[in-house]
Coordinates of C-alpha atoms and ligand atoms in Angstrom, one line a residue:
Chain A
X1 CA 49.2 -15.6 11.9
X2 CA 48.0 -12.7 9.6
X3 CA 45.7 -10.0 11.2
X4 CA 41.9 -10.4 11.5
X5 CA 39.7 -8.9 9.2
X6 CA 37.4 -7.0 12.2
X7 CA 39.0 -6.8 15.3
X8 CA 37.0 -6.0 18.6
X9 CA 38.8 -4.9 22.1
X10 CA 37.8 -4.0 25.7
X11 CA 34.0 -2.8 23.7
X12 CA 32.0 -0.8 26.3
X13 CA 28.4 0.2 25.2
X14 CA 26.0 2.4 27.5
X15 CA 22.7 4.4 26.5
X16 CA 22.6 6.5 29.6
X17 CA 22.5 4.0 32.2
X18 CA 21.6 0.8 30.0
X19 CA 24.5 -0.7 30.1
X20 CA 24.4 -3.2 27.2
X21 CA 28.0 -4.5 26.0
X22 CA 30.2 -5.1 28.9
X23 CA 33.3 -6.0 27.7
X24 CA 33.1 -7.9 24.3
X25 CA 36.8 -9.1 23.0
X26 CA 36.3 -10.7 19.5
X27 CA 38.1 -11.5 16.4
X28 CA 37.2 -12.4 12.6
X29 CA 40.2 -13.5 10.4
X30 CA 39.6 -13.0 6.8
X31 CA 37.0 -15.6 4.9
X32 CA 35.5 -16.4 8.5
X33 CA 31.9 -16.5 9.3
X34 CA 31.0 -15.8 12.8
X35 CA 26.9 -16.4 13.6
X36 CA 26.4 -14.4 16.8
X37 CA 23.1 -16.1 18.8
X38 CA 21.6 -14.7 21.9
X39 CA 18.5 -13.7 23.7
X40 CA 17.1 -10.7 23.1
X41 CA 17.9 -7.6 24.7
X42 CA 21.4 -9.0 25.0
X43 CA 23.2 -6.9 23.0
X44 CA 23.8 -8.4 19.9
X45 CA 22.8 -5.6 17.3
X46 CA 24.6 -2.6 19.4
X47 CA 27.6 -5.6 18.8
X48 CA 27.2 -5.3 14.9
X49 CA 26.5 -1.7 14.7
X50 CA 29.3 -0.8 16.8
X51 CA 31.6 -2.5 14.0
X52 CA 31.0 -0.1 11.8
X53 CA 30.3 2.8 14.1
X54 CA 26.6 3.0 13.5
X55 CA 26.9 3.7 17.5
X56 CA 29.7 5.4 19.1
X57 CA 31.5 2.6 21.8
X58 CA 32.0 4.3 25.0
X59 CA 34.9 2.2 25.8
X60 CA 37.4 0.1 23.7
X61 CA 38.2 -0.2 20.0
X62 CA 37.2 -2.0 16.8
X63 CA 39.8 -2.6 13.8
X64 CA 38.3 -3.5 10.8
X65 CA 41.0 -4.9 8.2
X66 CA 44.2 -3.5 9.9
X67 CA 42.7 -0.3 10.4
X68 CA 41.0 1.4 13.7
X69 CA 37.3 2.3 13.5
X70 CA 37.0 4.1 16.7
X71 CA 39.9 6.8 16.1
X72 CA 38.2 9.8 16.1
X73 CA 40.4 10.7 13.0
X74 CA 39.6 8.3 10.9
X75 CA 37.6 9.2 7.7
X76 CA 34.4 7.2 8.5
X77 CA 32.8 7.3 5.5
X78 CA 36.0 5.9 3.5
X79 CA 35.8 2.4 6.6
X80 CA 31.9 2.4 5.9
X81 CA 32.6 1.5 2.3
X82 CA 34.6 -1.9 3.0
X83 CA 31.8 -3.0 5.4
X84 CA 28.4 -4.0 3.9
X85 CA 25.6 -4.2 6.6
X86 CA 22.2 -6.1 5.9
X87 CA 19.2 -5.2 7.4
X88 CA 16.2 -7.4 9.6
X89 CA 14.1 -4.7 7.8
X90 CA 15.9 -4.5 4.4
X91 CA 15.9 -1.1 4.4
X92 CA 15.6 -0.8 0.7
X93 CA 15.1 2.9 -0.7
X94 CA 11.8 3.1 -1.9
X95 CA 12.0 5.8 -3.9
X96 CA 14.5 4.3 -6.4
X97 CA 13.8 1.3 -8.6
X98 CA 16.4 -2.2 -8.0
X99 CA 18.8 -1.3 -10.5
X100 CA 18.6 2.5 -8.5
X101 CA 19.2 1.6 -5.3
X102 CA 22.4 -0.5 -6.5
X103 CA 23.5 2.1 -9.1
X104 CA 22.8 5.5 -6.4
X105 CA 25.6 4.4 -3.7
X106 CA 28.0 3.5 -6.3
X107 CA 27.5 6.5 -8.0
X108 CA 27.3 9.0 -5.5
X109 CA 30.2 7.3 -3.1
X110 CA 32.3 5.4 -5.3
X111 CA 31.9 8.3 -8.0
X112 CA 31.5 5.4 -11.0
X113 CA 30.1 6.1 -13.4
X114 CA 27.2 5.2 -15.1
X115 CA 27.9 2.7 -16.9
X116 CA 30.2 0.8 -14.7
X117 CA 27.9 1.1 -11.6
X118 CA 25.0 -0.7 -14.1
X119 CA 27.5 -3.5 -14.8
X120 CA 28.2 -3.8 -11.1
X121 CA 24.5 -4.1 -10.0
X122 CA 23.5 -6.3 -13.0
X123 CA 26.3 -9.0 -11.5
X124 CA 25.6 -8.4 -8.3
X125 CA 21.4 -8.9 -9.1
X126 CA 21.9 -12.2 -10.8
X127 CA 24.1 -13.0 -8.1
X128 CA 21.7 -13.1 -5.9
X129 CA 19.3 -14.2 -8.3
X130 CA 16.9 -11.7 -9.1
X131 CA 18.0 -10.1 -12.6
X132 CA 14.3 -10.1 -14.2
X133 CA 13.4 -7.4 -11.3
X134 CA 16.1 -4.9 -12.3
X135 CA 13.1 -2.4 -12.8
X136 CA 11.4 -2.8 -10.5
X137 CA 10.2 -1.1 -7.3
X138 CA 11.2 -2.6 -3.5
X139 CA 7.4 -2.2 -2.8
X140 CA 6.3 -4.4 -5.6
X141 CA 8.8 -7.5 -4.8
X142 CA 8.6 -10.0 -1.6
X143 CA 10.5 -9.3 1.6
X144 CA 12.0 -12.4 0.4
X145 CA 13.3 -10.3 -2.6
X146 CA 13.6 -7.2 -1.0
X147 CA 16.5 -8.5 1.4
X148 CA 18.4 -10.2 -1.0
X149 CA 17.8 -6.6 -3.4
X150 CA 19.0 -5.0 0.0
X151 CA 22.2 -8.1 -0.1
X152 CA 23.4 -7.0 -4.0
X153 CA 23.0 -3.4 -2.9
X154 CA 25.9 -4.0 -0.4
X155 CA 27.4 -5.9 -2.3
X156 CA 28.3 -3.9 -4.9
X157 CA 30.0 -1.3 -3.2
X158 CA 32.8 -4.8 -3.1
X159 CA 33.4 -4.8 0.8
X160 CA 35.9 -6.9 2.3
X161 CA 33.5 -7.6 5.2
X162 CA 29.3 -8.8 5.1
X163 CA 27.4 -7.2 8.9
X164 CA 24.0 -9.1 8.6
X165 CA 21.6 -8.3 11.6
X166 CA 18.5 -11.3 12.2
X167 CA 18.5 -10.6 8.1
X168 CA 15.6 -13.5 7.8
X169 CA 13.5 -12.3 11.2
X170 CA 10.7 -10.2 9.2
X171 CA 10.2 -13.1 6.6
X172 CA 7.2 -15.7 6.0
X173 CA 8.8 -18.9 6.5
X174 CA 9.0 -19.5 3.3
X175 CA 10.8 -16.7 1.8
X176 CA 14.0 -17.7 4.5
X177 CA 15.6 -20.6 2.5
X178 CA 16.1 -18.1 -0.4
X179 CA 18.0 -15.5 1.5
X180 CA 19.7 -18.3 3.3
X181 CA 21.0 -20.1 0.1
X182 CA 22.5 -16.6 -0.7
X183 CA 24.8 -15.9 2.1
X184 CA 25.6 -19.8 2.0
X185 CA 27.1 -19.2 -1.7
X186 CA 28.9 -15.8 -0.6
X187 CA 30.3 -17.7 2.6
X188 CA 31.8 -20.3 0.4
X189 CA 33.0 -17.7 -2.2
X190 CA 35.1 -16.6 0.6
X191 CA 33.6 -13.4 2.1
X192 CA 34.2 -13.0 6.0
X193 CA 30.9 -12.7 7.7
X194 CA 29.1 -11.4 11.4
X195 CA 25.7 -13.1 11.3
X196 CA 23.6 -12.2 13.6
X197 CA 21.0 -14.6 13.7
X198 CA 18.6 -17.0 15.6
X199 CA 18.6 -19.7 11.8
X200 CA 20.0 -22.6 14.0
X201 CA 20.4 -24.8 10.8
X202 CA 21.9 -22.0 9.2
X203 CA 24.3 -21.4 11.7
X204 CA 25.2 -25.1 12.2
X205 CA 26.0 -26.1 8.4
X206 CA 27.8 -22.4 7.2
X207 CA 29.4 -20.5 10.9
X208 CA 32.7 -21.2 11.3
X209 CA 31.8 -20.0 15.2
X210 CA 29.1 -19.4 17.1
X211 CA 28.7 -17.1 19.5
X212 CA 26.9 -16.4 22.5
X213 CA 26.0 -13.7 23.6
X214 CA 24.0 -12.6 27.4
X215 CA 23.7 -10.0 29.5
X216 CA 26.3 -7.9 27.2
X217 CA 28.9 -10.4 27.4
X218 CA 29.9 -12.9 25.3
X219 CA 29.2 -16.4 26.9
X220 CA 30.8 -19.1 24.7
X221 CA 32.0 -20.0 21.7
X222 CA 33.2 -22.2 19.5
X223 CA 32.3 -24.7 16.5
X224 CA 28.5 -24.8 15.8
X225 CA 28.4 -28.4 16.3
X226 CA 30.3 -27.3 20.0
X227 CA 28.2 -24.8 20.5
X228 CA 25.4 -25.4 19.0
X229 CA 25.3 -29.4 19.7
X230 CA 27.1 -29.9 23.4
X231 CA 26.9 -26.5 25.1
X232 CA 29.3 -26.0 28.0
X233 CA 27.4 -23.2 30.5
X234 CA 23.8 -23.7 31.5
X235 CA 22.6 -20.0 29.8
X236 CA 23.5 -21.4 26.5
X237 CA 21.2 -24.7 27.2
X238 CA 18.5 -22.6 28.6
X239 CA 18.9 -20.1 25.3
X240 CA 19.0 -23.2 22.6
X241 CA 16.3 -25.0 24.6
X242 CA 14.1 -22.4 24.4
X243 CA 14.9 -21.0 20.0
X244 CA 15.2 -24.9 19.1
X245 CA 11.3 -25.9 21.0
X246 CA 9.6 -22.6 21.2
X247 CA 6.4 -24.4 22.8
X248 CA 8.8 -25.8 26.3
X249 CA 9.4 -22.0 26.5
X250 CA 6.0 -21.3 26.8
X251 CA 5.5 -23.6 29.4
X252 CA 8.5 -22.2 31.7
X253 CA 7.7 -18.4 31.1
X254 CA 4.7 -19.8 32.7
X255 CA 5.8 -21.0 35.4
X256 CA 8.6 -18.4 36.5
X257 CA 5.2 -15.6 35.6
X258 CA 3.1 -18.1 38.4
X259 CA 6.8 -17.8 41.2
X260 CA 6.9 -14.1 40.8
X261 CA 3.0 -13.1 41.3
X262 CA 2.5 -15.6 43.7
Chain B
X1 CA -25.2 7.5 32.3
X2 CA -26.6 4.5 33.2
X3 CA -29.7 3.5 30.5
X4 CA -26.7 4.9 27.6
X5 CA -24.9 1.4 28.5
X6 CA -27.5 -1.0 28.9
X7 CA -28.9 -2.2 25.4
X8 CA -30.7 -4.9 26.9
X9 CA -33.8 -2.8 25.7
X10 CA -33.6 -1.8 21.8
X11 CA -37.0 0.4 21.6
X12 CA -36.4 2.6 25.0
X13 CA -37.7 5.7 22.6
X14 CA -40.6 3.9 20.7
X15 CA -38.0 4.1 17.4
X16 CA -36.4 1.5 15.4
X17 CA -31.9 2.8 14.3
X18 CA -33.4 3.9 10.6
X19 CA -36.4 5.1 12.3
X20 CA -34.0 7.7 14.2
X21 CA -32.0 7.9 11.0
X22 CA -35.1 8.8 8.7
X23 CA -35.9 11.2 11.7
X24 CA -32.9 13.2 11.3
X25 CA -32.0 13.4 8.1
X26 CA -35.4 15.4 7.3
X27 CA -35.0 17.4 10.0
X28 CA -32.0 18.5 8.7
X29 CA -33.4 18.8 5.0
X30 CA -35.9 21.3 6.6
X31 CA -33.7 23.7 7.9
X32 CA -31.7 24.0 4.8
X33 CA -34.5 24.5 2.8
X34 CA -36.2 26.9 4.9
X35 CA -33.0 28.8 5.5
X36 CA -32.9 28.6 1.2
X37 CA -35.9 30.5 0.8
X38 CA -36.0 32.9 3.2
X39 CA -33.2 34.2 1.3
X40 CA -34.4 34.1 -1.9
X41 CA -37.1 36.1 -0.3
X42 CA -35.5 38.8 1.5
X43 CA -32.9 39.1 -1.0
X44 CA -33.2 42.5 -3.6
X45 CA -32.2 40.3 -6.8
X46 CA -32.4 43.3 -8.9
X47 CA -29.9 45.5 -6.7
X48 CA -27.6 42.6 -6.3
X49 CA -27.3 42.5 -9.6
X50 CA -26.8 46.0 -10.4
X51 CA -23.8 46.5 -8.1
X52 CA -22.1 42.4 -8.3
X53 CA -22.9 41.3 -11.6
X54 CA -23.0 43.6 -14.5
X55 CA -21.6 42.8 -17.4
X56 CA -20.6 46.0 -19.4
X57 CA -18.2 46.7 -16.3
X58 CA -17.4 43.0 -16.2
X59 CA -16.1 43.8 -20.3
X60 CA -13.7 47.0 -19.6
X61 CA -11.5 45.0 -17.1
X62 CA -9.9 42.9 -19.8
X63 CA -7.8 42.8 -20.8
X64 CA -5.8 44.2 -17.8
X65 CA -7.4 41.6 -15.6
X66 CA -5.4 39.0 -17.1
X67 CA -2.3 40.1 -18.7
X68 CA -2.1 42.7 -15.6
X69 CA -3.4 41.4 -12.6
X70 CA -3.7 37.9 -12.1
X71 CA 0.0 37.8 -14.1
X72 CA 1.8 39.9 -11.4
X73 CA -0.8 37.3 -8.1
X74 CA 0.5 34.5 -9.9
X75 CA 4.7 35.9 -10.4
X76 CA 4.1 37.2 -6.8
X77 CA 2.0 34.4 -5.1
X78 CA 5.6 32.2 -6.9
X79 CA 8.6 34.0 -6.2
X80 CA 7.0 33.7 -2.6
X81 CA 7.0 30.6 -2.5
X82 CA 10.5 30.1 -4.2
X83 CA 12.0 32.4 -1.6
X84 CA 9.7 30.5 1.3
X85 CA 10.4 27.1 0.5
X86 CA 14.4 27.8 0.1
X87 CA 14.5 29.4 3.4
X88 CA 12.3 27.2 5.1
X89 CA 14.2 24.1 4.2
X90 CA 17.6 26.0 5.7
X91 CA 15.3 26.3 9.0
X92 CA 14.4 22.8 8.9
X93 CA 17.5 21.7 8.5
X94 CA 19.1 23.8 11.1
X95 CA 16.1 22.9 13.5
X96 CA 17.5 19.5 13.2
X97 CA 21.1 20.3 13.7
X98 CA 23.2 18.6 15.8
X99 CA 24.2 22.0 16.7
X100 CA 22.6 24.1 19.7
X101 CA 22.2 27.0 18.6
X102 CA 20.9 26.4 15.3
X103 CA 18.5 24.2 16.6
X104 CA 17.0 27.6 19.4
X105 CA 17.8 30.3 16.4
X106 CA 15.3 28.1 14.0
X107 CA 13.4 27.6 16.2
X108 CA 12.6 31.5 17.8
X109 CA 12.1 32.0 14.2
X110 CA 9.5 29.9 13.7
X111 CA 7.7 30.9 16.6
X112 CA 8.0 34.3 16.2
X113 CA 6.7 34.3 12.8
X114 CA 3.9 32.0 12.7
X115 CA 2.5 34.0 15.8
X116 CA 2.8 37.2 13.9
X117 CA -0.5 39.0 11.6
X118 CA 0.8 38.1 7.8
X119 CA 0.0 42.0 7.4
X120 CA 2.0 43.3 10.0
X121 CA 4.9 41.2 8.0
X122 CA 4.3 43.1 4.9
X123 CA 4.2 46.5 6.6
X124 CA 7.6 45.3 8.0
X125 CA 8.8 44.4 5.0
X126 CA 7.5 47.4 2.5
X127 CA 7.8 49.9 5.3
X128 CA 10.0 49.5 8.0
X129 CA 13.1 47.7 6.5
X130 CA 13.9 50.9 3.9
X131 CA 13.4 53.1 6.6
X132 CA 15.7 51.4 9.1
X133 CA 18.2 50.5 6.4
X134 CA 18.0 53.1 3.8
X135 CA 20.4 52.1 1.1
X136 CA 19.0 48.7 1.1
X137 CA 17.7 48.0 -2.0
X138 CA 15.3 44.8 -3.0
X139 CA 16.5 43.1 -6.1
X140 CA 14.1 43.5 -7.7
X141 CA 11.7 46.5 -6.8
X142 CA 8.5 46.1 -5.9
X143 CA 8.5 42.2 -6.7
X144 CA 11.6 41.5 -4.4
X145 CA 9.9 43.2 -1.7
X146 CA 6.7 40.8 -2.1
X147 CA 9.0 38.4 -2.7
X148 CA 11.2 38.6 0.4
X149 CA 7.4 39.5 2.5
X150 CA 6.4 36.1 0.8
X151 CA 9.2 33.9 1.7
X152 CA 9.2 35.2 5.6
X153 CA 5.6 34.8 6.1
X154 CA 5.7 31.3 5.0
X155 CA 9.3 29.9 6.2
X156 CA 8.0 29.5 9.1
X157 CA 5.3 27.1 8.6
X158 CA 7.0 25.6 5.3
X159 CA 10.1 24.6 8.0
X160 CA 7.6 23.1 9.9
X161 CA 6.3 20.7 7.3
X162 CA 9.8 20.1 5.5
X163 CA 10.9 19.1 9.0
X164 CA 7.8 17.2 9.4
X165 CA 8.5 14.9 6.4
X166 CA 11.9 14.3 6.9
X167 CA 11.6 12.8 10.3
X168 CA 8.8 10.8 9.0
X169 CA 10.9 8.8 7.0
X170 CA 12.5 6.0 8.8
X171 CA 15.4 5.6 11.0
X172 CA 16.4 2.9 8.6
X173 CA 16.7 4.4 5.4
X174 CA 19.6 7.2 7.4
X175 CA 21.3 4.4 8.8
X176 CA 21.5 2.4 5.4
X177 CA 22.7 5.2 3.3
X178 CA 25.9 5.9 6.1
X179 CA 26.5 2.2 5.8
X180 CA 26.9 1.9 2.2
X181 CA 29.2 4.7 2.5
X182 CA 27.1 8.2 2.2
X183 CA 28.1 11.5 4.1
X184 CA 25.3 12.8 6.5
X185 CA 24.6 15.8 3.9
X186 CA 24.9 13.5 0.9
X187 CA 22.6 11.2 2.2
X188 CA 20.2 14.1 3.6
X189 CA 19.9 14.8 -0.4
X190 CA 20.1 11.4 -2.2
X191 CA 18.0 9.2 -0.6
X192 CA 16.0 11.6 2.8
X193 CA 14.7 14.5 1.1
X194 CA 13.6 12.6 -2.1
X195 CA 11.4 10.8 0.1
X196 CA 10.4 13.8 2.3
X197 CA 9.4 15.6 -0.5
X198 CA 6.5 13.1 -1.5
X199 CA 5.2 12.9 2.2
X200 CA 5.2 16.6 2.4
X201 CA 3.6 17.6 -0.8
X202 CA -0.2 18.0 -0.3
X203 CA 0.9 20.3 2.6
X204 CA 3.3 22.4 0.8
X205 CA 0.5 22.9 -1.8
X206 CA -1.5 23.9 0.2
X207 CA 0.7 26.8 1.1
X208 CA 0.5 27.6 -2.0
X209 CA -3.0 28.0 -2.3
X210 CA -2.8 30.5 1.3
X211 CA 0.1 32.3 -0.2
X212 CA -2.1 33.2 -3.6
X213 CA -4.6 34.9 -1.5
X214 CA -1.9 36.1 0.7
X215 CA -0.3 37.9 -2.7
X216 CA -3.9 40.2 -2.2
X217 CA -1.3 42.1 1.1
X218 CA 0.3 43.6 -1.8
X219 CA -2.3 46.2 -1.2
X220 CA -0.3 47.7 1.9
X221 CA 3.0 48.0 -0.4
X222 CA 1.9 50.9 -2.5
X223 CA 2.3 49.1 -5.8
X224 CA 2.1 51.0 -9.1
X225 CA -0.4 50.2 -11.3
X226 CA 1.7 47.7 -13.9
X227 CA 2.2 46.4 -10.9
X228 CA -1.2 45.8 -9.5
X229 CA -2.3 42.3 -8.3
X230 CA -6.4 40.6 -8.3
X231 CA -7.0 42.3 -5.1
X232 CA -6.0 45.8 -5.9
X233 CA -6.9 46.0 -9.4
X234 CA -10.8 44.6 -8.1
X235 CA -10.6 47.4 -5.2
X236 CA -9.5 50.3 -7.5
X237 CA -12.0 49.3 -10.3
X238 CA -14.5 49.2 -7.7
X239 CA -14.1 52.7 -6.2
X240 CA -13.5 53.6 -9.9
X241 CA -16.9 52.2 -11.3
X242 CA -18.7 52.5 -8.3
X243 CA -19.6 49.7 -8.3
X244 CA -18.5 45.9 -6.8
X245 CA -18.3 43.5 -9.9
X246 CA -14.5 44.5 -10.0
X247 CA -14.4 42.4 -7.0
X248 CA -16.5 39.7 -7.6
X249 CA -14.5 39.1 -11.1
X250 CA -11.3 39.7 -8.6
X251 CA -12.4 36.9 -6.8
X252 CA -13.2 34.2 -8.9
X253 CA -9.7 34.3 -11.0
X254 CA -8.7 33.4 -7.4
X255 CA -11.1 29.8 -7.2
X256 CA -9.9 29.7 -10.2
X257 CA -6.6 28.9 -9.1
X258 CA -7.1 27.5 -5.6
X259 CA -9.8 25.2 -6.4
X260 CA -8.2 23.2 -8.7
X261 CA -5.3 23.1 -6.6
X262 CA -7.1 22.1 -3.4
X263 CA -8.6 18.8 -6.0
X264 CA -5.0 18.0 -7.1
X265 CA -4.3 17.8 -2.9
X266 CA -6.9 16.0 -2.3
X267 CA -6.1 13.2 -5.5
X268 CA -2.3 12.8 -3.5
X269 CA -3.4 12.4 -0.2
X270 CA -6.5 9.7 -1.1
X271 CA -3.5 8.1 -3.3
X272 CA -0.9 8.4 -0.3
X273 CA -3.6 6.7 1.6
X274 CA -4.0 4.1 -0.7
X275 CA -0.4 3.2 -1.2
X276 CA 0.1 3.0 2.7
X277 CA -2.7 0.8 2.9
Ligands
ATP1 N1 19.0 3.7 20.5 C1 19.2 2.9 21.6 N2 19.1 3.8 22.2 C2 18.6 2.9 23.3 N3 18.7 1.9 23.8 C3 19.3 1.3 23.0 C4 19.3 1.5 22.2 N4 19.4 0.7 21.4 C5 19.4 -0.7 21.8 N5 19.4 0.1 23.0 C6 19.1 -1.3 24.1 O1 20.6 -1.6 24.1 C7 20.3 -3.0 24.5 C8 20.7 -4.4 23.7 O2 19.9 -4.2 22.4 P1 20.7 -5.0 21.4 O3 19.6 -4.3 20.0 O4 21.7 -5.5 20.9 O5 19.9 -5.9 21.6 P2 19.7 -7.7 20.5 O6 20.4 -8.5 21.3 O7 19.8 -7.1 19.1 O8 18.3 -8.4 20.6 P3 17.2 -8.4 19.7 O9 17.3 -10.0 19.6 O10 16.0 -8.1 20.2 O11 17.6 -8.2 18.2 C9 18.1 -3.3 24.8 O12 18.5 -3.3 26.0 C10 17.9 -2.1 24.4 O13 16.5 -1.4 24.9
MG2 MG1 19.0 -7.1 17.8

């Protein structure tokens, strides 16, 4: 077996007294698509952000492509170039045009010359179906378009791994599809992807593996049809019932509240 | 208390809201008119004109008013602004540094120089430093001295403005830049600062307006005839001619610059507001 693209070992993360990640072990193979699901506050974002060291783990190790990210002597900027990240809030650079959003990082970080950077930018804008928006500014784009530009910006750096943190959660429902379509084709091209999402149909269709997190640990993981279709753990079943039928969740919460106060 | 929040009896005072508004506005105009009439009647117009608006004396001021005084005011202000901006930038970055001593030093600087009168700083730079370090020469002579003094005066304010601007840029911008492989310094220069400066352009321009006025403190540094700026020039010529017209004219020159600048700031602010909405 080849070395995994991402390896997380004994990962703990605390914010002060808040022990958010309580021992995570996870391996993601090259070209594998892993969807991470779980209730709010379970530590999904924190796990993702520990992989490219936006958060410093309190304990444990993270390897990406064989390099130990958590090694204090590692050139973290160099490692991050190999890891693309897509945020819930897009985080496009608002003072730059769409093309400049893609070319500036290539030129400043990868030291590509202007012509090469522009060629790569055009390729990747075409890849996400936004070639005609090259000259626009982010504020003139819809949320779905902004998120696709953000994906193109990450891809333009030629990453080996892509991390997605709820990429469609800030979007109007009718714009979700376009972003998921881009991610689907990326998965088909063999990109290694770690996706935090609440889109169960996407997870079911695209993921090779689904990881369910709760309370800072991985509760269960496996093929999507198994984790989503026939969950083994009560906590997973509970979470899925709330996600798949939000109306039910409200009733449950109401009952719980009454129990708590009365 | 009780009758302010009832609203059950809308005509308690016997006046409708429209009537009350009219009455209040009428009273304000009446006070204004009375003040204007009183001023016009009591002022000795002939004497005022004689003292402040003698065309003959005003004519004498040219061309030195423009080629020396106004030119020097602009030069002093702009050089002080550049020094203040550079120093303020360094202090702002120190204030945001992860190194404790840098933060403290920056904090101490800001508190001290915001708390001191500009005049005291001018005297310190112009008299104190040369006395304490007789061998030290300011580059550019008086111009350098003024640039340093105005720079010190404005740097503390600019540092706080720049810091606020940097902190107003959403955290996600730095995270996005770092995740693309930018080093912290490069992300600051390429991504954060350009956005921060857009945010702080209006307050920085306000600072420039303040500096225009503070440049008048050069008066206390002892300058040659060629180095006089508007206030000193106006003051000197007022005593030479025993007339206040030069002061009025110098004042108009300040307004010629500061009012358009203020208008530009207001334009920028309303535009920024519109963009947020
Ligand atoms: N920078 C931070 N400082 C302090 N606490 C934090 C920080 N980031 C996250 N936390 C805490 O860590 C816990 C897990 O947060 P995290 O964002 O990882 O959850 P999540 O599973 O992504 O939830 P969501 O679905 O709402 O995004 C939360 O209790 C949160 O308050
Ligand atoms: Mg999250």
